[in-house]
N, CA and C of each residue as an Amber inpcrd file, in Angstrom:
protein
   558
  67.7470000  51.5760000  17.8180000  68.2400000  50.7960000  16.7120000
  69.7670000  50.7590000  16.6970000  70.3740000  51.6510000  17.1130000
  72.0580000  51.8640000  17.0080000  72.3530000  50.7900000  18.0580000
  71.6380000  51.3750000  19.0460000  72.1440000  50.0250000  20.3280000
  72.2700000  48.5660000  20.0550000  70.9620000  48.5390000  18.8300000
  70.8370000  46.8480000  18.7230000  71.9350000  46.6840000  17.6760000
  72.1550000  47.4360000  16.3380000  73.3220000  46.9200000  16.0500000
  74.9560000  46.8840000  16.5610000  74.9380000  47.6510000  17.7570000
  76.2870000  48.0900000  18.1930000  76.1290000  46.3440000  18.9680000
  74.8380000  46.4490000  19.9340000  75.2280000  44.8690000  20.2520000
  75.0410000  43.7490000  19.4640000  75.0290000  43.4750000  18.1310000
  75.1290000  42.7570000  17.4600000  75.9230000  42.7730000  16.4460000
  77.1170000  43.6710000  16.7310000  78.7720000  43.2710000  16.2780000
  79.2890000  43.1940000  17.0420000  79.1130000  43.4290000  18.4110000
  79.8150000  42.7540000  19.4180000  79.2900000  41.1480000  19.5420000
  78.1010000  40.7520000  19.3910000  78.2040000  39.4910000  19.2140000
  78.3540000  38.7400000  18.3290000  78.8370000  39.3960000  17.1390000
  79.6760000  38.6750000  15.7670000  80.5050000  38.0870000  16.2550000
  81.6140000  40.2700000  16.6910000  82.7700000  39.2740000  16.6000000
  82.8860000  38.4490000  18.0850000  82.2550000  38.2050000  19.1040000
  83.0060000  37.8880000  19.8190000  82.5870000  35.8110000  20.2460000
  81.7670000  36.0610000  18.6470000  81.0330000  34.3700000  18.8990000
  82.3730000  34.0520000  17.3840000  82.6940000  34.3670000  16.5290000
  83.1830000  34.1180000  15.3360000  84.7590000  34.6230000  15.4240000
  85.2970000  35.3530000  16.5730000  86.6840000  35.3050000  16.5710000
  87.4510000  36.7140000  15.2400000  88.3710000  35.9930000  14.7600000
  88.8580000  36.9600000  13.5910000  87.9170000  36.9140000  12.1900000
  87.4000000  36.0990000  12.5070000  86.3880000  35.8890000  10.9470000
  85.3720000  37.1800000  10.9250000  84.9950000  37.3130000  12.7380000
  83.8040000  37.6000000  13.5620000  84.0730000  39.5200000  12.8880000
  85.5580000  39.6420000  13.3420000  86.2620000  40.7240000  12.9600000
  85.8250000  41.4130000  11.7900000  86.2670000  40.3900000  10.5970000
  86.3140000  40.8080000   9.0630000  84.7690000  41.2810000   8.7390000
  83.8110000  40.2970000   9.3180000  82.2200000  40.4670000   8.9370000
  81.9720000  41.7310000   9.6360000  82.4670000  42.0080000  10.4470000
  81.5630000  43.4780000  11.2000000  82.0160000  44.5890000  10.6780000
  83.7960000  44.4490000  10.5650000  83.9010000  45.8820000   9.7690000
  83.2650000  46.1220000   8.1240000  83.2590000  45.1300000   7.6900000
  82.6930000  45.2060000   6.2870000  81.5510000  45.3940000   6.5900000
  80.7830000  45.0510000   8.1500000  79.2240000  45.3400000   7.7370000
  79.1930000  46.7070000   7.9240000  80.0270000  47.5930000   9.0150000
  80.5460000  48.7080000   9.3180000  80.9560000  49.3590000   8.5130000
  81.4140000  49.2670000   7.1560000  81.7380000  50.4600000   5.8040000
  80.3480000  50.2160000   5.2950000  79.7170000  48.8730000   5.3630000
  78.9320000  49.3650000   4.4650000  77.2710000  49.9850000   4.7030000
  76.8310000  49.4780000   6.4260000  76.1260000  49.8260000   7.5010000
  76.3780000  51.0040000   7.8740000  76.6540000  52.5430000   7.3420000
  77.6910000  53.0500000   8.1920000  76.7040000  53.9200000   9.2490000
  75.9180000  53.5790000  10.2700000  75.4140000  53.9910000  11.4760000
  76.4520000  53.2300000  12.4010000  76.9780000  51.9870000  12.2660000
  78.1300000  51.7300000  13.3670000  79.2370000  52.8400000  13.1410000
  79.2460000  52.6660000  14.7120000  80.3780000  53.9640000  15.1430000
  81.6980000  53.0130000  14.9850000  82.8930000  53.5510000  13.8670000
  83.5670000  52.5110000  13.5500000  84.7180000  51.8530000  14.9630000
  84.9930000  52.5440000  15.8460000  85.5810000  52.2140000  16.8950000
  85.0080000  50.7140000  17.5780000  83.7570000  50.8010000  17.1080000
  83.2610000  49.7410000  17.6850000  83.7120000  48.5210000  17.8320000
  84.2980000  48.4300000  16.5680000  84.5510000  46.6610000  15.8510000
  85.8000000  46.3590000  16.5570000  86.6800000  47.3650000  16.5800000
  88.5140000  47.2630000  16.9090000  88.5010000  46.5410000  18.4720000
  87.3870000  47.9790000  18.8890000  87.3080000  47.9790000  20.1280000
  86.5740000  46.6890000  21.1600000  85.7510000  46.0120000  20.2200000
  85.0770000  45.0790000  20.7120000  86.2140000  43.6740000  20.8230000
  86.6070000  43.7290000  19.4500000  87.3400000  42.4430000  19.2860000
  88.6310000  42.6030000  20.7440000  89.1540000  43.5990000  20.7020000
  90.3690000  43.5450000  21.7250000  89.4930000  42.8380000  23.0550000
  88.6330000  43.6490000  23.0530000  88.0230000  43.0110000  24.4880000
  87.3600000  41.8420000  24.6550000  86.8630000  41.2150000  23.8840000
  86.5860000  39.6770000  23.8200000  87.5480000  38.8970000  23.1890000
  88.6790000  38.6440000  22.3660000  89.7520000  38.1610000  22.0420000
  90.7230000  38.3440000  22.6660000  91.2350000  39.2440000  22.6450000
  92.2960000  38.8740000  23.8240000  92.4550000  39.1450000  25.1490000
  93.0130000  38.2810000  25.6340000  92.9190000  37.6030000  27.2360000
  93.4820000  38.9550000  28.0670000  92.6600000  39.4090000  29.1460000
  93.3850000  40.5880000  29.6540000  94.2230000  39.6160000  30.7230000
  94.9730000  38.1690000  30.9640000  96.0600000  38.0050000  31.3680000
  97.3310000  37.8320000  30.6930000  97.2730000  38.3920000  29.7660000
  98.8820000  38.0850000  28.5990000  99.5540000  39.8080000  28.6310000
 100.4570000  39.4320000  28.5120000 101.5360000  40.5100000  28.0870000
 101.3690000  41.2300000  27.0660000 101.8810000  43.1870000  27.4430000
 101.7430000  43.4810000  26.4060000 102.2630000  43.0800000  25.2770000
 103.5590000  42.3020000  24.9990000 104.1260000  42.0500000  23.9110000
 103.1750000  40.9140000  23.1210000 102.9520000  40.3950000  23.7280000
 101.9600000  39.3270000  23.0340000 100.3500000  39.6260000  22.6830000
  99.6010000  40.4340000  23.4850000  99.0540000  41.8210000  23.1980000
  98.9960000  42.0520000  21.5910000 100.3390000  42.8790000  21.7670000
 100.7140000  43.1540000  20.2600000 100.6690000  42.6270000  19.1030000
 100.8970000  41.0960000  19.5790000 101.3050000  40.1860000  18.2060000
  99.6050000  39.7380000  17.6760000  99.0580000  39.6420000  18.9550000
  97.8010000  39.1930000  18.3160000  97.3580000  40.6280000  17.7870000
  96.8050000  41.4860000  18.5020000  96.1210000  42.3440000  18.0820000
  96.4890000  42.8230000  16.7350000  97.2320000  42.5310000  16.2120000
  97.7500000  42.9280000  15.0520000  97.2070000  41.4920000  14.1560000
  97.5800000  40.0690000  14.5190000  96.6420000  39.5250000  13.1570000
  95.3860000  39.0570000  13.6920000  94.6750000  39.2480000  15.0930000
  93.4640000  38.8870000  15.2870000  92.4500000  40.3900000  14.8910000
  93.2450000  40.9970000  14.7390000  91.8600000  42.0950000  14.9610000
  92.5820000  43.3590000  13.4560000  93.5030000  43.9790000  13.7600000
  94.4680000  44.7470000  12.5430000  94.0880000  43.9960000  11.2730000
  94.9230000  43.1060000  11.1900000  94.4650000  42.2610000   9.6380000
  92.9490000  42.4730000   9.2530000  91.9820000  41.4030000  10.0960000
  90.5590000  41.2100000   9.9620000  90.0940000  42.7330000   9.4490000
  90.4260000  43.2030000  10.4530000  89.5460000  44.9780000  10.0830000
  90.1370000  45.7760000   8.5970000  91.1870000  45.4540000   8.7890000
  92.1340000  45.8970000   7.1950000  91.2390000  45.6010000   6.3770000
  91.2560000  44.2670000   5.8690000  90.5590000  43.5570000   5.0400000
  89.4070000  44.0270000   5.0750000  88.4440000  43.7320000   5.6670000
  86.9760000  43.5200000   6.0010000  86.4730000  45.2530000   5.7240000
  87.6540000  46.3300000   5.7800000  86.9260000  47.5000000   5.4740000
  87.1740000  47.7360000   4.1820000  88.5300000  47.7920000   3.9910000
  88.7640000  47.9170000   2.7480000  88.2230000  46.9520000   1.6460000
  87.5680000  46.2690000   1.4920000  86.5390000  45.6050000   0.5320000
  85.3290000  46.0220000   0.9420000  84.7920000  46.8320000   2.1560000
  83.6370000  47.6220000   2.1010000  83.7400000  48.6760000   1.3600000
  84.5830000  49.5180000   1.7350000  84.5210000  50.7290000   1.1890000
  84.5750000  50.8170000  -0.2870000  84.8150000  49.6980000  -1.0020000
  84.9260000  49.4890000  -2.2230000  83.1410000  50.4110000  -2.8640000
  81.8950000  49.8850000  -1.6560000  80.9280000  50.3130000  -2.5530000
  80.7100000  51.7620000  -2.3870000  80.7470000  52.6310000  -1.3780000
  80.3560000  53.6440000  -1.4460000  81.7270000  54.6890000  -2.5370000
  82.7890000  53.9820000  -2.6160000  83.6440000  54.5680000  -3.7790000
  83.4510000  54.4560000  -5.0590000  82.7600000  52.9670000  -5.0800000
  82.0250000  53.2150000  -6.7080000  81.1420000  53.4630000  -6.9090000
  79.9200000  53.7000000  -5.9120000  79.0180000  54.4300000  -6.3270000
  79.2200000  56.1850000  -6.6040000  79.9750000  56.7800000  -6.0650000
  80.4540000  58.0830000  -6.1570000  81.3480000  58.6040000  -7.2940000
  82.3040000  57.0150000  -7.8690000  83.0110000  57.3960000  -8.8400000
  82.0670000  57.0080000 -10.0120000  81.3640000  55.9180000  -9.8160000
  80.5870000  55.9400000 -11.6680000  79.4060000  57.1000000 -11.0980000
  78.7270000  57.3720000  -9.9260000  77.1750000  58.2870000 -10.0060000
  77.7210000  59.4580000  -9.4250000  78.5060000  59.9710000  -9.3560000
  78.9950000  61.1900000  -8.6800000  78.4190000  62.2810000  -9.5250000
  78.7910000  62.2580000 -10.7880000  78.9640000  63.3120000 -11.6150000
  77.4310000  63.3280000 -11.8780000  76.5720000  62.6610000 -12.1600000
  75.0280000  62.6210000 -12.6080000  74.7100000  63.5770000 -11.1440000
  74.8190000  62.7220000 -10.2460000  74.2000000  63.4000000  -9.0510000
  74.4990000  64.9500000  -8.7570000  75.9020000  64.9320000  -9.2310000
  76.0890000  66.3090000  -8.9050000  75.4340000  67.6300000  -9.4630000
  75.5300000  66.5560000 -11.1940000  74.9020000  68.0020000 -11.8230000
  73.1380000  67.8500000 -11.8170000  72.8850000  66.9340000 -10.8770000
  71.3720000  67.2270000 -10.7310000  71.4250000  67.6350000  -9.7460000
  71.7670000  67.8530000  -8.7880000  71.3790000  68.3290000  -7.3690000
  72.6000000  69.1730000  -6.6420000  73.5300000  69.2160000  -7.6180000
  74.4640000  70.1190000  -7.3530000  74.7510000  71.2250000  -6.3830000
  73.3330000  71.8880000  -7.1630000  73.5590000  73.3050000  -6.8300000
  72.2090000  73.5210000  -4.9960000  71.9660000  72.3190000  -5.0480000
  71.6090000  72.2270000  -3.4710000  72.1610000  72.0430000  -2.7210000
  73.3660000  71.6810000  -2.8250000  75.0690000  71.6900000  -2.2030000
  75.7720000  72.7050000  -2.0640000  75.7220000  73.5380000  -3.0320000
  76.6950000  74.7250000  -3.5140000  77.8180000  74.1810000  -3.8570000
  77.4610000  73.2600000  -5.1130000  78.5780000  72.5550000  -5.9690000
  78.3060000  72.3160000  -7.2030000  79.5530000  72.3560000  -8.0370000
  79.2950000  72.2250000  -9.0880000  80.2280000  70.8240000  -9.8100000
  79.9690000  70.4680000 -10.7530000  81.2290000  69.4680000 -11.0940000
  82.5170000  69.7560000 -11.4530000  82.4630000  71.1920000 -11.9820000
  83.8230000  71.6350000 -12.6150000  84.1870000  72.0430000 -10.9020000
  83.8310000  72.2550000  -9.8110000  84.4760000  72.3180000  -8.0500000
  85.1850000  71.2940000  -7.8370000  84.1910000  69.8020000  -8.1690000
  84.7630000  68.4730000  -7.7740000  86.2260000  68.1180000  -9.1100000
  86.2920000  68.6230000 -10.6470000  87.2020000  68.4460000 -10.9790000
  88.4870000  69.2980000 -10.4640000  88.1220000  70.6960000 -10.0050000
  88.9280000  71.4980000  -9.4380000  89.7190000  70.7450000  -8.1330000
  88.8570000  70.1190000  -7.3670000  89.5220000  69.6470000  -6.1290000
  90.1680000  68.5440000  -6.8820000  89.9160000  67.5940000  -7.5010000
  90.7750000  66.5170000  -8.1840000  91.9480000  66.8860000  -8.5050000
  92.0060000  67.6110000  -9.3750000  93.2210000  68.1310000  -9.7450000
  94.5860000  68.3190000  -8.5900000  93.5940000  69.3580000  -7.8490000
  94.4470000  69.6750000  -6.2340000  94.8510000  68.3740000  -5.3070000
  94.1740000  67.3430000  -5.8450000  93.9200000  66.9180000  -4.3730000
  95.0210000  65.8070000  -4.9050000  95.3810000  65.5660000  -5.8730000
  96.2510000  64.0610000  -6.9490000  97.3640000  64.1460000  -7.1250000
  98.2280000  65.1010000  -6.4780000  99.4840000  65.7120000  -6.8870000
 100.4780000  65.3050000  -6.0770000 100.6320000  64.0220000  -5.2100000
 101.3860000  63.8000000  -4.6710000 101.2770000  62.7900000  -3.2370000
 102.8060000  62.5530000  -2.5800000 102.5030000  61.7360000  -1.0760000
 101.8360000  62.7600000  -0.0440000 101.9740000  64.0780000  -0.3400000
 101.5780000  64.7840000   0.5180000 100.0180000  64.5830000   0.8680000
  99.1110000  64.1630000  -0.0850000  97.7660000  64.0310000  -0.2460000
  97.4120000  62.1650000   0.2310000  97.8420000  61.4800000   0.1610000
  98.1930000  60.1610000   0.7410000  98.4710000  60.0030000   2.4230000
  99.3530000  61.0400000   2.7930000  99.5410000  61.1680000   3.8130000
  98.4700000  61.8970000   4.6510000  97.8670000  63.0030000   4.2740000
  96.2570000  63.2060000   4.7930000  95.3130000  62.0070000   5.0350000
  95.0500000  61.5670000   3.8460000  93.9330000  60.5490000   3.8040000
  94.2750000  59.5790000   4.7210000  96.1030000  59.0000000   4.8450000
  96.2280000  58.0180000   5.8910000  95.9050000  58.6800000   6.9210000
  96.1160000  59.3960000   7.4810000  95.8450000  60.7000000   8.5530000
  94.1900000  60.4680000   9.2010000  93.4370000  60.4370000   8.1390000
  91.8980000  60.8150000   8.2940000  91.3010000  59.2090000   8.3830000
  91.8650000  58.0720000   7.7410000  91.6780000  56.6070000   7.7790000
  91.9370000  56.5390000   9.4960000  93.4710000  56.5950000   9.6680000
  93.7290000  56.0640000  11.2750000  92.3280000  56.8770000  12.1020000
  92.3810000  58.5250000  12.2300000  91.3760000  58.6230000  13.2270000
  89.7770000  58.3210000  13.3810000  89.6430000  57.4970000  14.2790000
  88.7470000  57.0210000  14.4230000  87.3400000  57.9610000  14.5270000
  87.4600000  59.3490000  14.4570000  86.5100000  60.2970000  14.8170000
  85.9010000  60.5560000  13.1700000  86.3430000  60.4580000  11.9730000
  86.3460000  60.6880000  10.9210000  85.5350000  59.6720000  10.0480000
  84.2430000  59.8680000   9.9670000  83.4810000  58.8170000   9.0570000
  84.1640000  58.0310000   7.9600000  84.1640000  56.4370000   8.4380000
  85.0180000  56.1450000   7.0270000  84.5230000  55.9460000   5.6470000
  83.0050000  56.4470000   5.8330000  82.3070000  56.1490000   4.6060000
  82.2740000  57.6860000   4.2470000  82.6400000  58.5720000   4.5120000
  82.5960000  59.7600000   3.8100000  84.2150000  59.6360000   3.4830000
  84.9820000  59.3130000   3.7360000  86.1910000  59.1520000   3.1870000
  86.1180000  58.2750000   2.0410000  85.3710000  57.4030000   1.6640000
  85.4290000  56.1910000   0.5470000  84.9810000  57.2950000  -0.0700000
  83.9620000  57.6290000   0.1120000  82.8280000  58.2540000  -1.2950000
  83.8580000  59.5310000  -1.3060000  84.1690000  60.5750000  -0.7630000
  85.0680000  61.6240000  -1.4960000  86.2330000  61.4070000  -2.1130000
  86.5400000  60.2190000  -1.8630000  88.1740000  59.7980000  -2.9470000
  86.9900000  58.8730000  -4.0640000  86.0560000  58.6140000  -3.9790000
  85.1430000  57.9420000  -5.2400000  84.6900000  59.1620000  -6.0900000
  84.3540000  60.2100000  -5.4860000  84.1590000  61.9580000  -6.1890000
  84.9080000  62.2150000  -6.6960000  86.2280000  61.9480000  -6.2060000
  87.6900000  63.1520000  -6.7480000  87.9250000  62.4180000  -7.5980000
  87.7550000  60.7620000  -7.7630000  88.2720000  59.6710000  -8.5430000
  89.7110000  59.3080000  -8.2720000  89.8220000  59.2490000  -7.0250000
  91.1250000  59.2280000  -6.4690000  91.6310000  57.9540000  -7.2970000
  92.8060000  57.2420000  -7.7260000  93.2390000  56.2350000  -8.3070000
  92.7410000  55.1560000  -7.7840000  92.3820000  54.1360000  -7.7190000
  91.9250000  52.8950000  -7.0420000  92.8720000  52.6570000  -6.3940000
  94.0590000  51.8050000  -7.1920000  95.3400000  51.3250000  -6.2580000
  96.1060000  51.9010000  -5.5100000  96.0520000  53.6030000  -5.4330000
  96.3440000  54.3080000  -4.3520000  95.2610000  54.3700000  -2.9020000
  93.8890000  54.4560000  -3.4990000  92.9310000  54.1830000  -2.4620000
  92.6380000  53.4360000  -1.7200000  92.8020000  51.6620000  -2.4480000
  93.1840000  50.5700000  -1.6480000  93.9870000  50.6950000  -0.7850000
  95.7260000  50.8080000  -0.9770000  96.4100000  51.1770000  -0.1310000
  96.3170000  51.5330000   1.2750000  96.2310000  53.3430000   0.8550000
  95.7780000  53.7070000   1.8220000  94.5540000  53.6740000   2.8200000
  93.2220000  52.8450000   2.0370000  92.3150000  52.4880000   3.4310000
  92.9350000  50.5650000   3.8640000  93.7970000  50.0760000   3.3150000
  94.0980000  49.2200000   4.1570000  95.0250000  49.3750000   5.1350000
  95.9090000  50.3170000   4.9620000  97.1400000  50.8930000   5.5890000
  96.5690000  51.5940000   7.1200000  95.4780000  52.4150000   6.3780000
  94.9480000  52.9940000   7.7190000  94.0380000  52.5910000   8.5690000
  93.3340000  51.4580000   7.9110000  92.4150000  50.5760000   8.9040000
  92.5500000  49.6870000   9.6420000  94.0670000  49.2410000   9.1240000
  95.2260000  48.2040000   9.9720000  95.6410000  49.4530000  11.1570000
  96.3440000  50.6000000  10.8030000  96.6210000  51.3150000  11.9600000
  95.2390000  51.4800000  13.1410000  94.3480000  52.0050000  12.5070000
  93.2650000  52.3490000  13.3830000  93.0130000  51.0750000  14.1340000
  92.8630000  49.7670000  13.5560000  92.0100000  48.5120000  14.0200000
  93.0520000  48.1930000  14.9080000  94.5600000  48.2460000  15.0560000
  95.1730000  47.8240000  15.9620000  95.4870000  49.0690000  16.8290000
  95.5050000  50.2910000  17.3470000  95.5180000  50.9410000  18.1600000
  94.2840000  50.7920000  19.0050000  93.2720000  50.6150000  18.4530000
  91.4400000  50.7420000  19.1590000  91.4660000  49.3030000  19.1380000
  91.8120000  48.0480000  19.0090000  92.0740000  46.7500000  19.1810000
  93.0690000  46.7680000  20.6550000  93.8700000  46.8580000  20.6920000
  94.3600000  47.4620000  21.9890000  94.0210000  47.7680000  23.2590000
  93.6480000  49.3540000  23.0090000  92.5440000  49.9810000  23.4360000
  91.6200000  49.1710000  24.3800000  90.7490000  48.2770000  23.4970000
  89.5100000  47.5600000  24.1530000  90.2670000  46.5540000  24.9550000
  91.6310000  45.7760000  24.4920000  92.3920000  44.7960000  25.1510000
  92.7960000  45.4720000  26.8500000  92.9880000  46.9700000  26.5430000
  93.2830000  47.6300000  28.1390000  92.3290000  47.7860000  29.1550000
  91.2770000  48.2540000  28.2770000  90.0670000  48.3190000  28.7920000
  89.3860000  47.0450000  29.1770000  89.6050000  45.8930000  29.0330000
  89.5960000  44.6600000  29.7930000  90.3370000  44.4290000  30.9920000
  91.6650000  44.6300000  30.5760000  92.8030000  44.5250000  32.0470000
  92.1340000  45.1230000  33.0190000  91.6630000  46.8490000  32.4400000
  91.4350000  47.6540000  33.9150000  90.2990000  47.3080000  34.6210000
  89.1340000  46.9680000  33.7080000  87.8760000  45.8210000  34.3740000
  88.4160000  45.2910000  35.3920000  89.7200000  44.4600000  34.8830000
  89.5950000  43.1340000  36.0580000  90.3840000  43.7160000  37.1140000
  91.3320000  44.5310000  37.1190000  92.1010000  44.8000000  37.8580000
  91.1990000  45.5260000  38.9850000  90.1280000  46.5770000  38.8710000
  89.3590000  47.1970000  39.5860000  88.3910000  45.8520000  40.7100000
  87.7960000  44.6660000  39.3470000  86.8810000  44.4070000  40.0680000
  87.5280000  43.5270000  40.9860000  89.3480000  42.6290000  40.5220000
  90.1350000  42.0950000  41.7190000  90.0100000  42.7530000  43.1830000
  90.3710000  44.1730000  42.6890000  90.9490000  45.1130000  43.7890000
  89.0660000  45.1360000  44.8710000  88.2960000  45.1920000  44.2380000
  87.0190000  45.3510000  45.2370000  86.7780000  44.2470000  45.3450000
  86.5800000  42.8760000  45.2400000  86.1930000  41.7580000  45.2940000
  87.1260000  41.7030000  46.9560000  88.1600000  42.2400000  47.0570000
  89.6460000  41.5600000  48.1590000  88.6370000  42.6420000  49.5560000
């Protein structure tokens, strides 16, 4: 089942372009069995041309694939943050203690966790790497009740970083395709 949806955001985006982009990562926050590398990584490699320059490289990958994924996650992640910020607290204190949690833990970490750029700068931290579920990142700033307009922010900030480094990425990983299969074809 993973396989069939992994190949069927690669054939989103690579029949629909930047649009193709926006639909997969949003289906990707909100699907979250896609492995999120997927989407960045796909679009670089079917959008842009592994004969262009890196500088130009750059310019697209940044509004063909960076933008799209910005967007397209950060209005996903919108649901698993509000489900955590309005049902967090019910859930917790029903099933809490099958966690080894309590709600006055989750106000404890709130408290800790709201106090500054220093805590912004984590979360951008944990947005860019791609190893870091981005749907457990929505829903624990939806727990802590992280501010909205700080949360926006930072998952558009970091899904633009992530989507254009792993946008890239897949753009290189095209070049070296061709360059290998030039080099054996001769």
């Amino acid at each position: 089942m993973l396989g069939e949806l992994i190949l069927y955001t690669q054939s989103i985006v690579s029949r629909s372009g930047p649009l193709g982009v926006f639909l997969a990562a949003l289906l990707e926050e909100i699907v979250f069995f896609i492995p999120s590398p997927v989407v960045p990584m796909a679009a670089g490699f079917f959008l842009l041309s592994p004969n262009i320059q890196l500088t130009e490289a750059v310019a697209q990958a940044f509004l063909r694939i960076a933008l799209p994924v910005a967007l397209g996650l950060t209005i996903g992640s919108l649901l698993p943050y509000c489900i955590c910020y309005f049902g967090g607290r019910p859930a917790i204190e029903k099933w809490g203690r099958l966690i080894g949690s309590t709600w006055e833990n989750i106000e404890k970490t709130e408290q800790r966790f709201i106090r500054g750029h220093r805590d912004e700068l984590i979360l951008l931290g944990l947005r860019v790497l791609p190893v870091v579920p981005s749907v457990a990142i929505s829903s624990f700033c939806g727990f802590i009740r992280y501010p909205i307009y700080h949360f926006l922010a930072v998952t558009a900030l970091g899904a633009a970083i992530r989507g254009f480094l792993l946008g890239l990425a897949g753009w290189y990983a095209g070049t070296a395709y061709l360059k290998y299969a030039y080099a054996i074809a001769q």
